[in-house]
mmCIF file of C-alpha atoms in Angstrom:
data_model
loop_
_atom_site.group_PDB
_atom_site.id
_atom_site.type_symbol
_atom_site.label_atom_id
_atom_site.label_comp_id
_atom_site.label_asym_id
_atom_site.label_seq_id
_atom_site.Cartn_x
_atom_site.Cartn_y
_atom_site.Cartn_z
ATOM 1 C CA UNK A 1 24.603 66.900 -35.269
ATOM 2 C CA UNK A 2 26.442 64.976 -37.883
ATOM 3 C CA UNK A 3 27.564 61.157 -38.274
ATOM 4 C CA UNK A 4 31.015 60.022 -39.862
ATOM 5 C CA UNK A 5 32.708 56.904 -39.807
ATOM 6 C CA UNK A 6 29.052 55.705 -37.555
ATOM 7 C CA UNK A 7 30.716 57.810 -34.716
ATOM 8 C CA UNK A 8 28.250 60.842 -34.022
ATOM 9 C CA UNK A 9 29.533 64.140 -33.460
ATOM 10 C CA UNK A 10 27.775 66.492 -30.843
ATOM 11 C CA UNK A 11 28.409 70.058 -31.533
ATOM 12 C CA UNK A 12 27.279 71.456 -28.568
ATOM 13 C CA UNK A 13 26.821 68.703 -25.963
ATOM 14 C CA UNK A 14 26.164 70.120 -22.710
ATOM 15 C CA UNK A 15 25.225 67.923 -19.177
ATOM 16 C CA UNK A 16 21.312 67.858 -18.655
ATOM 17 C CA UNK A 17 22.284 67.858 -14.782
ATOM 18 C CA UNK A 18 24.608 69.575 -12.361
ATOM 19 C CA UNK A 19 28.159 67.554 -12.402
ATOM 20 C CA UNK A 20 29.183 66.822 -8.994
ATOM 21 C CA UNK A 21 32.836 67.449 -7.876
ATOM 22 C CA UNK A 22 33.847 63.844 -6.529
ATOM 23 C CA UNK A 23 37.694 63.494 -7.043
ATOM 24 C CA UNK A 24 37.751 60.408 -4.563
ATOM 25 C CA UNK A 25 35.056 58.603 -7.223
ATOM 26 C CA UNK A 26 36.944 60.197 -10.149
ATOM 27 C CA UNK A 27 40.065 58.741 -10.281
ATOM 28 C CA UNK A 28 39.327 55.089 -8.725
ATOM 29 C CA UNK A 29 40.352 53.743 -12.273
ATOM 30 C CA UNK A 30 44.343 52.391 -11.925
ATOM 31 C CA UNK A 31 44.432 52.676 -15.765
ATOM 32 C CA UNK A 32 43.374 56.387 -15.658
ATOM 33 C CA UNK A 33 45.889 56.988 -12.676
ATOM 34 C CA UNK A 34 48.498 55.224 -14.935
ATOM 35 C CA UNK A 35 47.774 57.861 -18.556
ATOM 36 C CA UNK A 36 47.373 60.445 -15.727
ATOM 37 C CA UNK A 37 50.970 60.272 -14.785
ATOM 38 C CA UNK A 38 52.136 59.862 -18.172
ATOM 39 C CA UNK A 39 50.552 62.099 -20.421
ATOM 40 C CA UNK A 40 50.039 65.209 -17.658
ATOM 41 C CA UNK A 41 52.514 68.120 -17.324
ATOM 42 C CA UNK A 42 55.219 67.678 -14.799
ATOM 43 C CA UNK A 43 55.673 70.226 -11.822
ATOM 44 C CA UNK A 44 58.009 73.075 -13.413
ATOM 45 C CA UNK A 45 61.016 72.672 -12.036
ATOM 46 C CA UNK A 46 61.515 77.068 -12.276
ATOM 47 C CA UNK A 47 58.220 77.109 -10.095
ATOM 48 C CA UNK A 48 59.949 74.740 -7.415
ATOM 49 C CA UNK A 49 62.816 76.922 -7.694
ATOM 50 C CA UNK A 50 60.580 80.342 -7.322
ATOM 51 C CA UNK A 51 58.935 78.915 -3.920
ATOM 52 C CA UNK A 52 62.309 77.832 -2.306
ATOM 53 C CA UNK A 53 64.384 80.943 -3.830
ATOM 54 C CA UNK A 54 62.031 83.918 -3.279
ATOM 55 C CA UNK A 55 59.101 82.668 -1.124
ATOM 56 C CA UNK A 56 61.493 81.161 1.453
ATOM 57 C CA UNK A 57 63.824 83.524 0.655
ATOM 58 C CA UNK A 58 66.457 80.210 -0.138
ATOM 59 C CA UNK A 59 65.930 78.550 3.134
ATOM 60 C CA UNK A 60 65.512 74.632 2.921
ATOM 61 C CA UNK A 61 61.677 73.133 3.158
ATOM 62 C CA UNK A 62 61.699 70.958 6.578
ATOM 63 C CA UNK A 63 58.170 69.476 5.448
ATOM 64 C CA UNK A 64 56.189 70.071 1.853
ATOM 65 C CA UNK A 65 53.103 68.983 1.419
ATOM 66 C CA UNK A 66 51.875 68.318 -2.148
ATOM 67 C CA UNK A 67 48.117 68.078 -1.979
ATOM 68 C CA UNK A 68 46.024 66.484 -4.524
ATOM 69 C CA UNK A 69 48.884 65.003 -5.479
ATOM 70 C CA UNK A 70 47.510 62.074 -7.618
ATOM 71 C CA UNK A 71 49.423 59.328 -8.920
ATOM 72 C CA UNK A 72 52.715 61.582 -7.618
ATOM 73 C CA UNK A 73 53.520 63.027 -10.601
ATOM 74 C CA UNK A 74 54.329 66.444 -8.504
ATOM 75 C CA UNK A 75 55.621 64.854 -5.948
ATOM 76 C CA UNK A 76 58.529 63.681 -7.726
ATOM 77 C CA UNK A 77 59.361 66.432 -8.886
ATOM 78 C CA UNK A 78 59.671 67.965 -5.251
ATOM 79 C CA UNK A 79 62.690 65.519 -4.580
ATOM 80 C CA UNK A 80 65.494 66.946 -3.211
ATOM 81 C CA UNK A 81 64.119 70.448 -2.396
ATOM 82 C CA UNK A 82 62.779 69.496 0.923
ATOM 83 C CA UNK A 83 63.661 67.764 3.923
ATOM 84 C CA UNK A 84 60.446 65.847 3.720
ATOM 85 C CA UNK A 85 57.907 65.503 1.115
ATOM 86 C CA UNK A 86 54.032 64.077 1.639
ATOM 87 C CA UNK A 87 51.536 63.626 -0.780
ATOM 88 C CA UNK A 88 48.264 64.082 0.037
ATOM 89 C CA UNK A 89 45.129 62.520 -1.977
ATOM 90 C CA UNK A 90 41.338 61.876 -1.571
ATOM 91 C CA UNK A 91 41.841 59.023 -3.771
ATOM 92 C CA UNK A 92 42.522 56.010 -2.144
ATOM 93 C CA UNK A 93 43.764 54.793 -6.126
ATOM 94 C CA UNK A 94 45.669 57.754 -7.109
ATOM 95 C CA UNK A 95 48.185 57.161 -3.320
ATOM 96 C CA UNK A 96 47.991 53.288 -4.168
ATOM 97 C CA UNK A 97 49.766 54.108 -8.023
ATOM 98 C CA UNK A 98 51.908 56.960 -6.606
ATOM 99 C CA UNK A 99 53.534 54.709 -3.796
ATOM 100 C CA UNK A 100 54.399 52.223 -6.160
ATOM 101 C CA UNK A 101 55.839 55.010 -8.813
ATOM 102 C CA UNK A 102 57.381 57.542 -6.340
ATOM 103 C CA UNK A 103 59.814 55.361 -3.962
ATOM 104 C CA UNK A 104 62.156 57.732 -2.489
ATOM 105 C CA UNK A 105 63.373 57.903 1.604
ATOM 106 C CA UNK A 106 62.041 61.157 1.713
ATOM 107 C CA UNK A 107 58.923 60.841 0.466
ATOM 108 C CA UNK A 108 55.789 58.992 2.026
ATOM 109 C CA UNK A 109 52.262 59.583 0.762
ATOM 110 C CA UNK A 110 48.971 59.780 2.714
ATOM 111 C CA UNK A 111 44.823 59.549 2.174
ATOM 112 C CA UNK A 112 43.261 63.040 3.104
ATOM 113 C CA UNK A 113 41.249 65.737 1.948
ATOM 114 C CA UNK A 114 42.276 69.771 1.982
ATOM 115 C CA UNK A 115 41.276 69.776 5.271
ATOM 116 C CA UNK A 116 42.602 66.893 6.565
ATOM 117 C CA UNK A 117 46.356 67.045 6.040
ATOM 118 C CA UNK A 118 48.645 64.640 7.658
ATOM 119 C CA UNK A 119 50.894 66.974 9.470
ATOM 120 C CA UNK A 120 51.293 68.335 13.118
ATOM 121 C CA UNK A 121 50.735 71.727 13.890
ATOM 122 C CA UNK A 122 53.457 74.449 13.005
ATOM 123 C CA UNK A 123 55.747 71.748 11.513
ATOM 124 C CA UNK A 124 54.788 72.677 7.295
ATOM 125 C CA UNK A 125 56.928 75.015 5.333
ATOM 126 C CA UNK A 126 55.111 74.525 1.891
ATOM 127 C CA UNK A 127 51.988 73.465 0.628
ATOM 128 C CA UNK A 128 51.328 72.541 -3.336
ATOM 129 C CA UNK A 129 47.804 72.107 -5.288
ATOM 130 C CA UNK A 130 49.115 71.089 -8.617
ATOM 131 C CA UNK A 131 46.104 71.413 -10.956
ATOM 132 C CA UNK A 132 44.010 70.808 -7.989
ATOM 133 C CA UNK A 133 42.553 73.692 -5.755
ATOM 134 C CA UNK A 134 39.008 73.452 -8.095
ATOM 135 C CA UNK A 135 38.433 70.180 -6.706
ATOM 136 C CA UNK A 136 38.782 71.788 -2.984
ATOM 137 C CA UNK A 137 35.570 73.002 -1.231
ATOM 138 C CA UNK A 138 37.770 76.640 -0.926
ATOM 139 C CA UNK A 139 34.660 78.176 1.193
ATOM 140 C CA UNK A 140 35.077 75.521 3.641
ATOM 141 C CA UNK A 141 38.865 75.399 3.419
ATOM 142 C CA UNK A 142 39.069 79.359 4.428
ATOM 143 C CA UNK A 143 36.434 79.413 6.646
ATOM 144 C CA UNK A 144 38.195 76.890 8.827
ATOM 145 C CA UNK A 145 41.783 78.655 8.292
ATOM 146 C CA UNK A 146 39.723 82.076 10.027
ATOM 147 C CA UNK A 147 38.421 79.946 12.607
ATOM 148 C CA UNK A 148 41.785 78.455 13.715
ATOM 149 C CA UNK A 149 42.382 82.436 14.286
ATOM 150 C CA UNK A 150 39.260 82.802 16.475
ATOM 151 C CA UNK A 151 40.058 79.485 18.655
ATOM 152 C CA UNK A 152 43.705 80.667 19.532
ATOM 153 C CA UNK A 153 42.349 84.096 20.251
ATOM 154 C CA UNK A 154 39.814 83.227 22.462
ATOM 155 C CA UNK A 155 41.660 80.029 24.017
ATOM 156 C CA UNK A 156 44.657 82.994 24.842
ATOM 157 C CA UNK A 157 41.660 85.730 26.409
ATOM 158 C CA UNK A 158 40.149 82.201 28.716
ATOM 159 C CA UNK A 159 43.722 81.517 29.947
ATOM 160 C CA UNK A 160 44.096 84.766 30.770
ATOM 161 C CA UNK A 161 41.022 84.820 32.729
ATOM 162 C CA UNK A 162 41.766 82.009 34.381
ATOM 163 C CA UNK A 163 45.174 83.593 35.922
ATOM 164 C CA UNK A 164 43.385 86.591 37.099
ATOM 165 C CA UNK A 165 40.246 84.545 39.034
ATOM 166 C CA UNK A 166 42.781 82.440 40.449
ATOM 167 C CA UNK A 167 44.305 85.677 41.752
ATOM 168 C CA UNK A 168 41.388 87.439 42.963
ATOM 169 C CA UNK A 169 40.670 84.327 44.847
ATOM 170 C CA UNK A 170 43.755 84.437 46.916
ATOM 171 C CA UNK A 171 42.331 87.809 48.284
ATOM 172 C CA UNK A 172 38.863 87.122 48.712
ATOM 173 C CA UNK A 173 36.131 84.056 50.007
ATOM 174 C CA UNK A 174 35.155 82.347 46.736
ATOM 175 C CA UNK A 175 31.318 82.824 45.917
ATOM 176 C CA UNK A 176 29.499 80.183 44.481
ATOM 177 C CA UNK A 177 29.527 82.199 41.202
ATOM 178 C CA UNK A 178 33.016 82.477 40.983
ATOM 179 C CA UNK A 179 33.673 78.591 41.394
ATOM 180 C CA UNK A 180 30.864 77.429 38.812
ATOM 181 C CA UNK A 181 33.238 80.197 36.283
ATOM 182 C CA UNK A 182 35.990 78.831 36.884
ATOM 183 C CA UNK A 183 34.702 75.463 36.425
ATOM 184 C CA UNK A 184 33.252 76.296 33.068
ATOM 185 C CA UNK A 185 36.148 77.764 32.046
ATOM 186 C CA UNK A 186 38.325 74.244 32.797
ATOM 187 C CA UNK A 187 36.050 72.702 30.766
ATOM 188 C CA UNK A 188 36.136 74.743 28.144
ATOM 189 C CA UNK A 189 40.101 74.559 28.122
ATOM 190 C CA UNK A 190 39.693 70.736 28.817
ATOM 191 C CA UNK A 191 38.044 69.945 25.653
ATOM 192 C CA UNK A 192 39.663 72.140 23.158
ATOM 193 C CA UNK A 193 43.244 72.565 24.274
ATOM 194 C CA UNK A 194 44.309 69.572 22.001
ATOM 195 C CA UNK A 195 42.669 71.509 19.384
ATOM 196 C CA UNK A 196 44.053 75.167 19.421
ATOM 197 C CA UNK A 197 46.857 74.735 22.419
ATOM 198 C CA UNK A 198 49.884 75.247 19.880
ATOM 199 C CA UNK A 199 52.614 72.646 21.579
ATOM 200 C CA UNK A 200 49.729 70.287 21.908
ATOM 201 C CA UNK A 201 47.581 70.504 18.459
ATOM 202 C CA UNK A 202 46.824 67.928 16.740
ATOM 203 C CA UNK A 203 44.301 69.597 14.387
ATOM 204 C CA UNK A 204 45.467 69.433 10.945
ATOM 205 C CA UNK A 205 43.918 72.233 9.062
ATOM 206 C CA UNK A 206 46.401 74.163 6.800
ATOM 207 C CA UNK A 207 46.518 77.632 8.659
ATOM 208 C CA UNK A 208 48.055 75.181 11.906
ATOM 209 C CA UNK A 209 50.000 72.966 10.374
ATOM 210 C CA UNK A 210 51.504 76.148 8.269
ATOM 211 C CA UNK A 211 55.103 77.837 9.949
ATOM 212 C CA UNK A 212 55.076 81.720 10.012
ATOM 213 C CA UNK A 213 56.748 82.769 6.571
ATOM 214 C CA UNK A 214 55.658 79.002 4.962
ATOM 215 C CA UNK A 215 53.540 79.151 1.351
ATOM 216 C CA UNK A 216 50.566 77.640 0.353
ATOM 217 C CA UNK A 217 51.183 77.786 -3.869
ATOM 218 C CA UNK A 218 48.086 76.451 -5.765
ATOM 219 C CA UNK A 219 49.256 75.817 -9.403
ATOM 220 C CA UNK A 220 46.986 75.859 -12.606
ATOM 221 C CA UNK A 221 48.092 74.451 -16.275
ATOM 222 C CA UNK A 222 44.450 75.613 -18.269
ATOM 223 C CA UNK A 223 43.732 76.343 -21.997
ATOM 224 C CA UNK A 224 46.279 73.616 -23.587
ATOM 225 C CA UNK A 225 47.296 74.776 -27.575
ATOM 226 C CA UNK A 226 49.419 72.972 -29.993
ATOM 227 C CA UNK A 227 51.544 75.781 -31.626
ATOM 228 C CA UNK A 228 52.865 73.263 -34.408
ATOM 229 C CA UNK A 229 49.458 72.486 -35.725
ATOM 230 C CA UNK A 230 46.529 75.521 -35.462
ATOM 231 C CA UNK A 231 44.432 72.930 -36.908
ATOM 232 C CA UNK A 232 44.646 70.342 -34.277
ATOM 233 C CA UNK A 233 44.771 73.258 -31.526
ATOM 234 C CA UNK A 234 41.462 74.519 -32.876
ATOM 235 C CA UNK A 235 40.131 71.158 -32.501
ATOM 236 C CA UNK A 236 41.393 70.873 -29.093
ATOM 237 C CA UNK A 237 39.935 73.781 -27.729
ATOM 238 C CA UNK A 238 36.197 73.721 -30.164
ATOM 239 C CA UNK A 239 36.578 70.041 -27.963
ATOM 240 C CA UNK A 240 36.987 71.538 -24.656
ATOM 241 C CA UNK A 241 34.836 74.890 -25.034
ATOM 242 C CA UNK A 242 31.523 72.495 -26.409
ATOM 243 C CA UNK A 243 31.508 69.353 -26.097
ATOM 244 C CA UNK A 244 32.888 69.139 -22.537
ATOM 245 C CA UNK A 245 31.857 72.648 -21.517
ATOM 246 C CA UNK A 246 28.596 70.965 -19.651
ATOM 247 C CA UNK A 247 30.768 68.386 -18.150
ATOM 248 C CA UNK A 248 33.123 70.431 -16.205
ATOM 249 C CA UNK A 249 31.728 71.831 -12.946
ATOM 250 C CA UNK A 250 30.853 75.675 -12.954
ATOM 251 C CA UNK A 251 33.876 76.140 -10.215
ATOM 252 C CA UNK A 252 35.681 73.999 -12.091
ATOM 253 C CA UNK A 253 35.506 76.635 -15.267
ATOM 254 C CA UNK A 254 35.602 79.706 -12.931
ATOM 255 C CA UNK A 255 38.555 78.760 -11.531
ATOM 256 C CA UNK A 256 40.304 77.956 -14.545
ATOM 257 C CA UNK A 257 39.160 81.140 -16.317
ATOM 258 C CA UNK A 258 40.872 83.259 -13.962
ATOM 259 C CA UNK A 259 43.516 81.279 -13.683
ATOM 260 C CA UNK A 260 43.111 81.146 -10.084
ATOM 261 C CA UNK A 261 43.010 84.959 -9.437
ATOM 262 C CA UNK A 262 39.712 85.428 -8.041
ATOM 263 C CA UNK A 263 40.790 82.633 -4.984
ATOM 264 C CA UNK A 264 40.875 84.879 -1.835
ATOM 265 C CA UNK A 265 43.642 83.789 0.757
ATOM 266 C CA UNK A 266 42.929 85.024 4.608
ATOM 267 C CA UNK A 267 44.032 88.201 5.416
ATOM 268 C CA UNK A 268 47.142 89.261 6.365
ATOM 269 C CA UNK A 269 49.028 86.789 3.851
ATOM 270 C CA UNK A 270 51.087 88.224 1.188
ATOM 271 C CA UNK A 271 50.185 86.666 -2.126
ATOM 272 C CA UNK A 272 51.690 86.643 -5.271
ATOM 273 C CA UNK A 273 51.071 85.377 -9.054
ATOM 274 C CA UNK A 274 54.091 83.590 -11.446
ATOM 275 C CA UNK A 275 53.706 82.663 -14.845
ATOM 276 C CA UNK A 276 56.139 80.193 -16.751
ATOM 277 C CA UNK A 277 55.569 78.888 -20.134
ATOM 278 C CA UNK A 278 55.494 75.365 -21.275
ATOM 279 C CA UNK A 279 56.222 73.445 -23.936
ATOM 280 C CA UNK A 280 55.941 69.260 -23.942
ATOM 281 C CA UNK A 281 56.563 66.835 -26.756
ATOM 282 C CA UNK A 282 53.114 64.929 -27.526
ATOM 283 C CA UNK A 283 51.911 62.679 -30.493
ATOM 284 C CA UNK A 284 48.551 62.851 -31.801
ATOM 285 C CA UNK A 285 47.517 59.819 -29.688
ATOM 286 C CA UNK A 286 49.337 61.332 -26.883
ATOM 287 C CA UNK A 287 46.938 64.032 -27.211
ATOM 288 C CA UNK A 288 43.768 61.301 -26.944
ATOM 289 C CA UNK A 289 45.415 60.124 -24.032
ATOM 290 C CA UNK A 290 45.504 63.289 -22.642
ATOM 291 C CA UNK A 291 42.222 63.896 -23.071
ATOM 292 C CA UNK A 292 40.896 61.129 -21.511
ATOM 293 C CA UNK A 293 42.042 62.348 -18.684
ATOM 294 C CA UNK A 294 40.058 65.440 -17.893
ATOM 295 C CA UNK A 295 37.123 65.442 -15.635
ATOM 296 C CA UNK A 296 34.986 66.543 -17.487
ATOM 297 C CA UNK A 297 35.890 63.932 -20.401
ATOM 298 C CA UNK A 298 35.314 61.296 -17.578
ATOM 299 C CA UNK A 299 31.870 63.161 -16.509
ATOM 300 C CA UNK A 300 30.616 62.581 -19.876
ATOM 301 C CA UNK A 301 31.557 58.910 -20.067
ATOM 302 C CA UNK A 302 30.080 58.496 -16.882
ATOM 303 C CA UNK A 303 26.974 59.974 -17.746
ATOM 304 C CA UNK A 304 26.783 58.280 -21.339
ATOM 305 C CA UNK A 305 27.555 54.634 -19.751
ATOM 306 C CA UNK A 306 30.405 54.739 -22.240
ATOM 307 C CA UNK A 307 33.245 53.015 -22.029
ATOM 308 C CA UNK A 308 36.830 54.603 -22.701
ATOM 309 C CA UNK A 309 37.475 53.622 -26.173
ATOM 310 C CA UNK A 310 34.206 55.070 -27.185
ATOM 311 C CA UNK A 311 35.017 58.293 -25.140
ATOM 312 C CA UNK A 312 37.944 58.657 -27.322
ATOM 313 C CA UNK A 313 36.205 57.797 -30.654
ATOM 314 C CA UNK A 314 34.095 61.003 -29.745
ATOM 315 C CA UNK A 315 37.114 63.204 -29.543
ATOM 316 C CA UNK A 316 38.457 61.735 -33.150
ATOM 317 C CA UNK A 317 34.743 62.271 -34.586
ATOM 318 C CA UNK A 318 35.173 65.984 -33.296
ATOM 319 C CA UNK A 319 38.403 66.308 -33.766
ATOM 320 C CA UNK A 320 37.894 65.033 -37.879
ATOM 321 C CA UNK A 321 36.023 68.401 -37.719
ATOM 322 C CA UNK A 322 38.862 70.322 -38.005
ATOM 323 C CA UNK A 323 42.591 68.193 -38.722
ATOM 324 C CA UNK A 324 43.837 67.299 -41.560
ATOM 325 C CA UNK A 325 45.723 63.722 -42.036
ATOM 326 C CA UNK A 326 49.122 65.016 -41.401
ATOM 327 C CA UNK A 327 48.314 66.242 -38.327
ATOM 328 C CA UNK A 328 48.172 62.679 -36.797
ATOM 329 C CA UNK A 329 51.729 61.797 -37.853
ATOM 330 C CA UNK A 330 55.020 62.973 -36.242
ATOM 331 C CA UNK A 331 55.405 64.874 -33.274
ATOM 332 C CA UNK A 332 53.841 68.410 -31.684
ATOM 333 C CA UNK A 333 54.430 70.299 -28.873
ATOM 334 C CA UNK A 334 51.710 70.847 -26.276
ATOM 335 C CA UNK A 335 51.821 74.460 -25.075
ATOM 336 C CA UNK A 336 50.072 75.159 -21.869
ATOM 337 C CA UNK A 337 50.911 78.955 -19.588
ATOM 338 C CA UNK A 338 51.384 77.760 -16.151
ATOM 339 C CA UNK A 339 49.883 80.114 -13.543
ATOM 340 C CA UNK A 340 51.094 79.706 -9.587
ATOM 341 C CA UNK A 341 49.112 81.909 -6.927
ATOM 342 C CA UNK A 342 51.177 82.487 -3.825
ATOM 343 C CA UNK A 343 50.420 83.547 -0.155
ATOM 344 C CA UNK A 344 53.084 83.255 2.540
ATOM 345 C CA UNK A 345 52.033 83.539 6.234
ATOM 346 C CA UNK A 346 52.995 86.127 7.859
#
């Protein structure tokens, strides 16, 4: 541990506790909804152009849903390529910001979780995660998408059975065994055919609301570099790799690791992995800004009772490390690979 300028640097600083994943708590600051939308990558437009082009095979989005959307930074993006467009955020702060910076007659936005999506059933052609699938409980989220399977199935075997009592009870006296069946059965149909009966469903899980041949795309930008300056892209990632590494949640790392790759879809869907390289303009302060804006830069904040100008005095402290004074003036480019993971219903 060494002190400079009375800032003290933490070489290795890890979290003495687990870091719970709470995007709703996360991102109830306006101002960090505000440097969220300015100073994180875009949605590529060749990406958008990859899901409607090849994945639809050029046929026009009715509905997309953009998930995690934030402070609509995505979602804006999506203009134009669909019919309809919905954002979708835990965060009751991130949809406040993104209504006020995203007005368009096509778009609307929406409170919800993965598994709570605003959208009747068989009615979505595409669904985005834009740098957000590690906040989703994915377990959870795929264990439900199998069990929306299982309902139908057994809801289509009960009505089935139904048809044939009623016709074996044209022929013959109805026992008192065969009338307490069938009234089970009713029941049974009764209180989940608003759930599974597909002209009626109003559940809103993604493997309902999702048209045969639709996409679910979940979109990763990890590992940013600056290419112009090794120096200050050494810093960046000695920054993200140590002093943060504690502060990101261990999905949260897996996740990014892979790049997504290890994320299981159900079976049955045909997935499919495109790269696209970016490149962004971004100031040294820029980069600060972006910063702040990571989780696990907020975790550690959080955790230290620090406020967000001392968060950032941290980075320079590490950062000092590494730079040189000319890397703080002019401009840089901000490199990042950006990975989408595909799966269209079939």
């Amino acid at each position: 541990m060494a002190a400079r300028s009375g800032v003290t640097v933490v070489a290795r600083s890890l979290s003495s506790k687990p870091i719970d994943l709470d995007p709703a708590g996360l991102f109830k600051d306006k101002a960090l909804s505000a440097r969220y939308d300015k100073f994180r990558p875009k949605l590529p437009t060749a990406l958008i152009d990859t899901i409607v082009g090849k994945l639809l095979g050029g046929r026009r989005p009715g509905l997309w849903l953009d998930v995690g959307c934030g402070p609509g930074n995505s979602t804006k993006q999506i203009i134009g390529h669909a019919d309809k467009i919905v954002g979708v955020d835990i965060s009751e702060t991130q949809i406040e910001v993104a209504r006020k910076a995203v007005i368009d007659p096509s778009v609307t936005f929406a409170t919800g979780g993965c598994d709570n999506l605003p959208a009747e059933s068989n009615s979505v052609d595409v669904i985005t995660a834009v740098q957000a699938a590690h906040y989703f409980d994915l377990p959870a989220f795929f264990k439900e998408v199998l069990q929306c399977y299982m309902l139908l199935a057994c809801y289509m075997f009960l009505t089935c059975f139904v048809f044939i009592l009623m016709y074996v009870s044209l022929f013959s006296q109805k026992s008192q065994t065969l009338i307490i069946l069938q009234h089970l059965i009713h029941v049974f149909l009764t209180k989940h055919s608003l759930e599974i009966h597909i002209p009626l469903c109003s559940s809103q899980q993604v493997s309902r609301c999702l048209r045969t041949s639709g996409c679910v795309n979940l979109i990763c930008y990890p590992d940013p570099h600056i290419p112009t300056s090794p120096s200050l892209s050494a810093a960046l990632h000695h920054y993200n790799l140590t002093t943060l590494h504690g502060y990101f949640p261990a999905c949260r790392r897996e996740h990014f690791s892979t790049r997504y790759s290890t994320i299981q879809f159900p079976e049955g869907w045909t997935r499919s992995t495109h790269e696209i390289d970016l490149r962004l303009p971004i100031t040294y302060l820029g980069l600060l800004d972006l910063v702040s804006t990571w989780s696990g830069f907020k975790n550690m904040c959080n955790e230290r009772g620090w406020s967000l100008e001392r968060g950032i005095e941290e980075v320079e402290g590490v950062f000092r490390e590494f730079i040189r004074e000319e890397d703080k003036e002019g401009d840089h480019e901000l490199g990042y690979t950006c990975t989408m993971v595909s799966a269209v219903k079939i």
